[in-house]
XYZ file of N, CA and C in Angstrom:
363
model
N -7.470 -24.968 12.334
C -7.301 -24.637 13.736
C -7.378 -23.149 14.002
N -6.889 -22.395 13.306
C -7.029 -20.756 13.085
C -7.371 -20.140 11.807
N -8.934 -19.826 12.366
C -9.960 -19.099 11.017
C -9.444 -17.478 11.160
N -8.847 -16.772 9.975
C -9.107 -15.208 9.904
C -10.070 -14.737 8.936
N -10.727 -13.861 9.758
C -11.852 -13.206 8.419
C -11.633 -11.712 8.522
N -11.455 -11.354 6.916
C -10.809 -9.831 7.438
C -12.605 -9.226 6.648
N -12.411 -7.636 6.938
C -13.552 -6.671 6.611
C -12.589 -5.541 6.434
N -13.727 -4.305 5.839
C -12.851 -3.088 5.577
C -12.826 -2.838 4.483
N -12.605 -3.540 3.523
C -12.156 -3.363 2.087
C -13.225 -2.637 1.303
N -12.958 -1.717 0.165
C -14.015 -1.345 -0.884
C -13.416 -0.280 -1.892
N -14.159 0.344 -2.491
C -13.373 1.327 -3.215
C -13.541 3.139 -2.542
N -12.251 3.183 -2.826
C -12.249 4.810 -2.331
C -11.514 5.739 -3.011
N -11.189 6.719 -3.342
C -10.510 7.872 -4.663
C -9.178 7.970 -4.050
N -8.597 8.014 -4.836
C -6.729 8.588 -4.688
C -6.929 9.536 -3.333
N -6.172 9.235 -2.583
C -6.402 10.176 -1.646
C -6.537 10.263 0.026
N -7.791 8.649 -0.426
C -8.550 8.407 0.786
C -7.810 7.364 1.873
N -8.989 7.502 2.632
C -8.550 6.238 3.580
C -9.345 5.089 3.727
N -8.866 3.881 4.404
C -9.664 2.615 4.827
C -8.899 2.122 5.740
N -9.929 1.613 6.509
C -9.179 0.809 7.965
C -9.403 -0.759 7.165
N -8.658 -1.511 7.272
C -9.112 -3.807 7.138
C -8.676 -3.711 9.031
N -9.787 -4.941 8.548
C -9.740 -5.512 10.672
C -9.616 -6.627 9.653
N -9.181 -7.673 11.000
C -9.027 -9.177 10.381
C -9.309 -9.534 12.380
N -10.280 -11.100 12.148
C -9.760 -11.728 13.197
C -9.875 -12.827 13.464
N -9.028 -13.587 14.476
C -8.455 -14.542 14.734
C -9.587 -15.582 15.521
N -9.678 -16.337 14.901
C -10.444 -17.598 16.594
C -10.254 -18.589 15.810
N -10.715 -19.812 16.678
C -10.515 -21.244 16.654
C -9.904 -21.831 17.647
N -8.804 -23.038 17.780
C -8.861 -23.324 18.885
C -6.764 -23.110 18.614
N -6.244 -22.296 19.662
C -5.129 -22.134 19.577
C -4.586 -21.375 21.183
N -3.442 -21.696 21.271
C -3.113 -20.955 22.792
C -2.995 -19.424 22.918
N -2.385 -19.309 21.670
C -1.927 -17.143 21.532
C -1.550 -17.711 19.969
N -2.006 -16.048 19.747
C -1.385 -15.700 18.019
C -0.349 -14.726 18.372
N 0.812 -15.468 17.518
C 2.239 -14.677 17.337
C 2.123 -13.712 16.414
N 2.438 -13.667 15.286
C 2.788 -12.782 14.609
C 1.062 -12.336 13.761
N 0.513 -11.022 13.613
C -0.530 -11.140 12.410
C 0.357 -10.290 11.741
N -0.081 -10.263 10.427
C 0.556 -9.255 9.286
C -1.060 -9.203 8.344
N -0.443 -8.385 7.160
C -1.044 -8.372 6.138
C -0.348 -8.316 4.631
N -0.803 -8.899 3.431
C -0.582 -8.838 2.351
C -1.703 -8.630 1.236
N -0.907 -8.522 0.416
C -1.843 -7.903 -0.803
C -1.182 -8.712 -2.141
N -2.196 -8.680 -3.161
C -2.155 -9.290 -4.489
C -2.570 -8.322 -5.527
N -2.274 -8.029 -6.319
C -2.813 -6.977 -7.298
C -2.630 -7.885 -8.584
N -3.846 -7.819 -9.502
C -3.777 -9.055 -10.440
C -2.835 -8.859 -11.517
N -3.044 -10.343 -11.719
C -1.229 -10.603 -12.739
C -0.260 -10.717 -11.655
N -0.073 -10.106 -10.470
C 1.187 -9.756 -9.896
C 1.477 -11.165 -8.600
N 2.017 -11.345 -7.933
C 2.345 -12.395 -7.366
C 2.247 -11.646 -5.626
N 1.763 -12.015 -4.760
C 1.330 -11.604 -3.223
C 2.816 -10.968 -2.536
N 2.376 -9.599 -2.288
C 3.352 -8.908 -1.849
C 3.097 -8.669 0.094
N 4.455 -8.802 0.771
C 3.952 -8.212 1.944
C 3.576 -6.953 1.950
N 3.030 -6.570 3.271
C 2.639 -4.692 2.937
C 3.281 -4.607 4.658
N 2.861 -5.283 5.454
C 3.220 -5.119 7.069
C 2.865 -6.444 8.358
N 3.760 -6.209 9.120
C 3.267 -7.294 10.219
C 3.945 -6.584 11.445
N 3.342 -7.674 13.043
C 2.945 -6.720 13.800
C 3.761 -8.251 14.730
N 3.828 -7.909 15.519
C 4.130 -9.164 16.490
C 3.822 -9.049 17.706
N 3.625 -10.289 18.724
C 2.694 -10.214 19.930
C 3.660 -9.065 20.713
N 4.805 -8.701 20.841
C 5.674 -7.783 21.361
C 5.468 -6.364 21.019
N 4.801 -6.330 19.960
C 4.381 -4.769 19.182
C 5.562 -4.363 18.244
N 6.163 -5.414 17.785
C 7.725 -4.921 17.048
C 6.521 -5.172 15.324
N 7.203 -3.701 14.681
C 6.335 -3.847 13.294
C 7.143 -3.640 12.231
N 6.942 -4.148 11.418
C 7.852 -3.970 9.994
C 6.579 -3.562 9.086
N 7.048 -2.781 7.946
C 6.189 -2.392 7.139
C 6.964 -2.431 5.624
N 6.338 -2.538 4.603
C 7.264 -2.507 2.854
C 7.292 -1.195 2.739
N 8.634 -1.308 2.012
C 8.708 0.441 1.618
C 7.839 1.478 1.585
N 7.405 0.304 0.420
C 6.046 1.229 -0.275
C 4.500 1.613 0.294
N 4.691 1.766 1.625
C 3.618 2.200 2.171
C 4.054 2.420 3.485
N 5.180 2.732 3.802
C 6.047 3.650 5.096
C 5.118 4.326 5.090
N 5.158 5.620 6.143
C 4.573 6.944 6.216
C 2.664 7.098 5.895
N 2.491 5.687 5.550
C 0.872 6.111 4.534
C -0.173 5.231 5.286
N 0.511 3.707 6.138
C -0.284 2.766 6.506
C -0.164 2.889 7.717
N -0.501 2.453 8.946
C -0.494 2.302 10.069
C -0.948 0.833 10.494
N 0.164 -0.205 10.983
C -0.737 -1.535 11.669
C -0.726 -1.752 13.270
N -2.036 -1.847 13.744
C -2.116 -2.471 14.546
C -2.703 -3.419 15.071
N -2.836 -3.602 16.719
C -3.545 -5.498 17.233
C -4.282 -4.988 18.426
N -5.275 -5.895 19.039
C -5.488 -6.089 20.332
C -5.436 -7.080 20.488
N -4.365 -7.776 21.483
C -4.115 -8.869 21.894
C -5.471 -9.429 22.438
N -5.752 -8.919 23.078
C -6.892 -9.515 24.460
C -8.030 -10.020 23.215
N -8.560 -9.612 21.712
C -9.220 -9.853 21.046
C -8.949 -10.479 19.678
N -7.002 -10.544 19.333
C -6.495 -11.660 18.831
C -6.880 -10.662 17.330
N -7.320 -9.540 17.336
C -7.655 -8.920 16.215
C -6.524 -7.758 15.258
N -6.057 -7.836 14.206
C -5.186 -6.767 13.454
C -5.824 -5.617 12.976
N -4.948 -5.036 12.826
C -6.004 -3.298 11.593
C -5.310 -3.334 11.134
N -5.110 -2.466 9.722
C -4.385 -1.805 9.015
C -5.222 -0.410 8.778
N -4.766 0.433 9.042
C -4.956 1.926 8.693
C -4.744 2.398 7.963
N -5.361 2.792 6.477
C -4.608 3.307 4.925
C -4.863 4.413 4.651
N -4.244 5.344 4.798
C -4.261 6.753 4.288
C -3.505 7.246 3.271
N -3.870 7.865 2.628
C -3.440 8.503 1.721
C -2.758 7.917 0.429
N -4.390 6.805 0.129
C -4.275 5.825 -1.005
C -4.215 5.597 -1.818
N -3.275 4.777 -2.923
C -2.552 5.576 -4.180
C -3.260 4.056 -5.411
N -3.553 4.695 -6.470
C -3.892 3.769 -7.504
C -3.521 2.152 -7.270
N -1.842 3.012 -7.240
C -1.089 1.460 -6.963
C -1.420 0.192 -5.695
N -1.896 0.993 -4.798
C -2.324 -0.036 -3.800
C -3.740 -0.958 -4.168
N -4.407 -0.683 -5.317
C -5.296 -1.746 -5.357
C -4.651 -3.214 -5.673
N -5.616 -3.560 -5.140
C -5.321 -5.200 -4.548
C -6.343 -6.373 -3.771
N -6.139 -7.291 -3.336
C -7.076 -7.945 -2.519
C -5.794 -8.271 -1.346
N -6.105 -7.702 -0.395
C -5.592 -7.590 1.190
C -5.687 -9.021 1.613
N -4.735 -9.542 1.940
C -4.609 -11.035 2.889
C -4.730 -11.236 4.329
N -4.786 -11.260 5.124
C -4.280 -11.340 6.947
C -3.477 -12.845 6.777
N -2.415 -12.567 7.360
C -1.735 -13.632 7.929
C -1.537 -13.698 9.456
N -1.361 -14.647 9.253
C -0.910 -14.566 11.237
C -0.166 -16.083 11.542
N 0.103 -16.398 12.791
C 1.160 -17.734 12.998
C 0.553 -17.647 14.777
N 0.304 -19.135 14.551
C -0.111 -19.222 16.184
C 0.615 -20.546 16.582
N 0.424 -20.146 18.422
C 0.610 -21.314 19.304
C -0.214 -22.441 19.115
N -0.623 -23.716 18.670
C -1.682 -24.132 18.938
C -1.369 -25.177 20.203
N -0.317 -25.459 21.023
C -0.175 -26.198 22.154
C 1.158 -25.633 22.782
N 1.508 -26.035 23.822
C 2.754 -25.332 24.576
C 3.748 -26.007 23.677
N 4.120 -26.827 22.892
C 4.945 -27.472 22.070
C 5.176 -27.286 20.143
N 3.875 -26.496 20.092
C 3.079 -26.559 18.290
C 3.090 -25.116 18.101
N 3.787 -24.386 17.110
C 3.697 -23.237 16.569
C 3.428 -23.720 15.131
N 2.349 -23.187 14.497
C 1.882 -23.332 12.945
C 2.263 -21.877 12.674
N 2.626 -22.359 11.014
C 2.518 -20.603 10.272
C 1.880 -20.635 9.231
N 1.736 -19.143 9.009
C 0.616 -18.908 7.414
C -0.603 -19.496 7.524
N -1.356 -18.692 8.483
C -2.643 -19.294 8.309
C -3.079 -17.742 7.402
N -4.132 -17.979 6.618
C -4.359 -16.798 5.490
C -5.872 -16.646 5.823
N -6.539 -15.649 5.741
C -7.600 -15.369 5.492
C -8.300 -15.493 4.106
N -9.785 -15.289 3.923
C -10.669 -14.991 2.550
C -9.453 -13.988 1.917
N -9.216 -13.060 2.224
C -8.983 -11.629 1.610
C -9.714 -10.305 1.443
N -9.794 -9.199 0.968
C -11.175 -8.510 1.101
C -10.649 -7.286 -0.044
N -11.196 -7.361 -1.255
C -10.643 -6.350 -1.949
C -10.431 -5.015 -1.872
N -9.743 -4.374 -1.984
C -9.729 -2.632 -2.046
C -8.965 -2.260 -3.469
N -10.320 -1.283 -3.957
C -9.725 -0.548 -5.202
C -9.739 0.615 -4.602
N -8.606 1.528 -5.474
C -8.338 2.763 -5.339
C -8.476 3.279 -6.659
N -9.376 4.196 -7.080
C -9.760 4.966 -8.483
C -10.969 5.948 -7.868
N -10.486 7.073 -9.161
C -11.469 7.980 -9.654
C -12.688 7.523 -10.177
């Protein structure tokens, strides 16, 4: 009922930046919450940030001060903004999100492909 396909991802040097877009369609009334997560292999899917239709955002420690998330409602679409990108953040990036799909039906965890980002020299 709700397809996300995120873009953005690739490799860039200690340092740099990358924007991920992710977005939302199919057939649903409004998307509540999008976020994003990440997997770094061996390791088990960590949150990194989420955003809610209100603009209230939480972010993981470990990328306070460095990430920036945001949405456009009217286009149902997330960003994440990554600056100042550290070894440790390689990973394959998730989009999550949780929608209305009827005035009565809230679904959660709908997940996207993913879209990798390495960070190296």
């Amino acid at each position: 009922q709700v397809q996300l396909v995120e873009s953005g991802g690739g490799l860039v040097q200690p340092g740099g930046s990358l924007r991920l877009s992710c977005a939302a369609s199919g057939r649903f009334l409004s998307i509540n919450t999008m976020g994003w997560y990440r997997q770094a292999p061996g390791k088990q899917r960590d949150f990194v940030a989420i955003i809610d239709s209100d603009g209230t955002i939480n972010y993981a420690d470990s990328v306070k001060g460095r990430f920036t998330i945001s949405r456009d409602n009217a286009k149902n679409t997330v960003h994440l903004q990554m600056n100042n990108l550290e070894p440790e953040d390689t990973a394959v990036y998730y989009c999550n999100a949780s929608a209305r799909l009827t005035p009565s039906l809230w679904r959660y965890n709908y997940w996207g492909q993913g879209t990798q980002v390495t960070v190296s020299s």
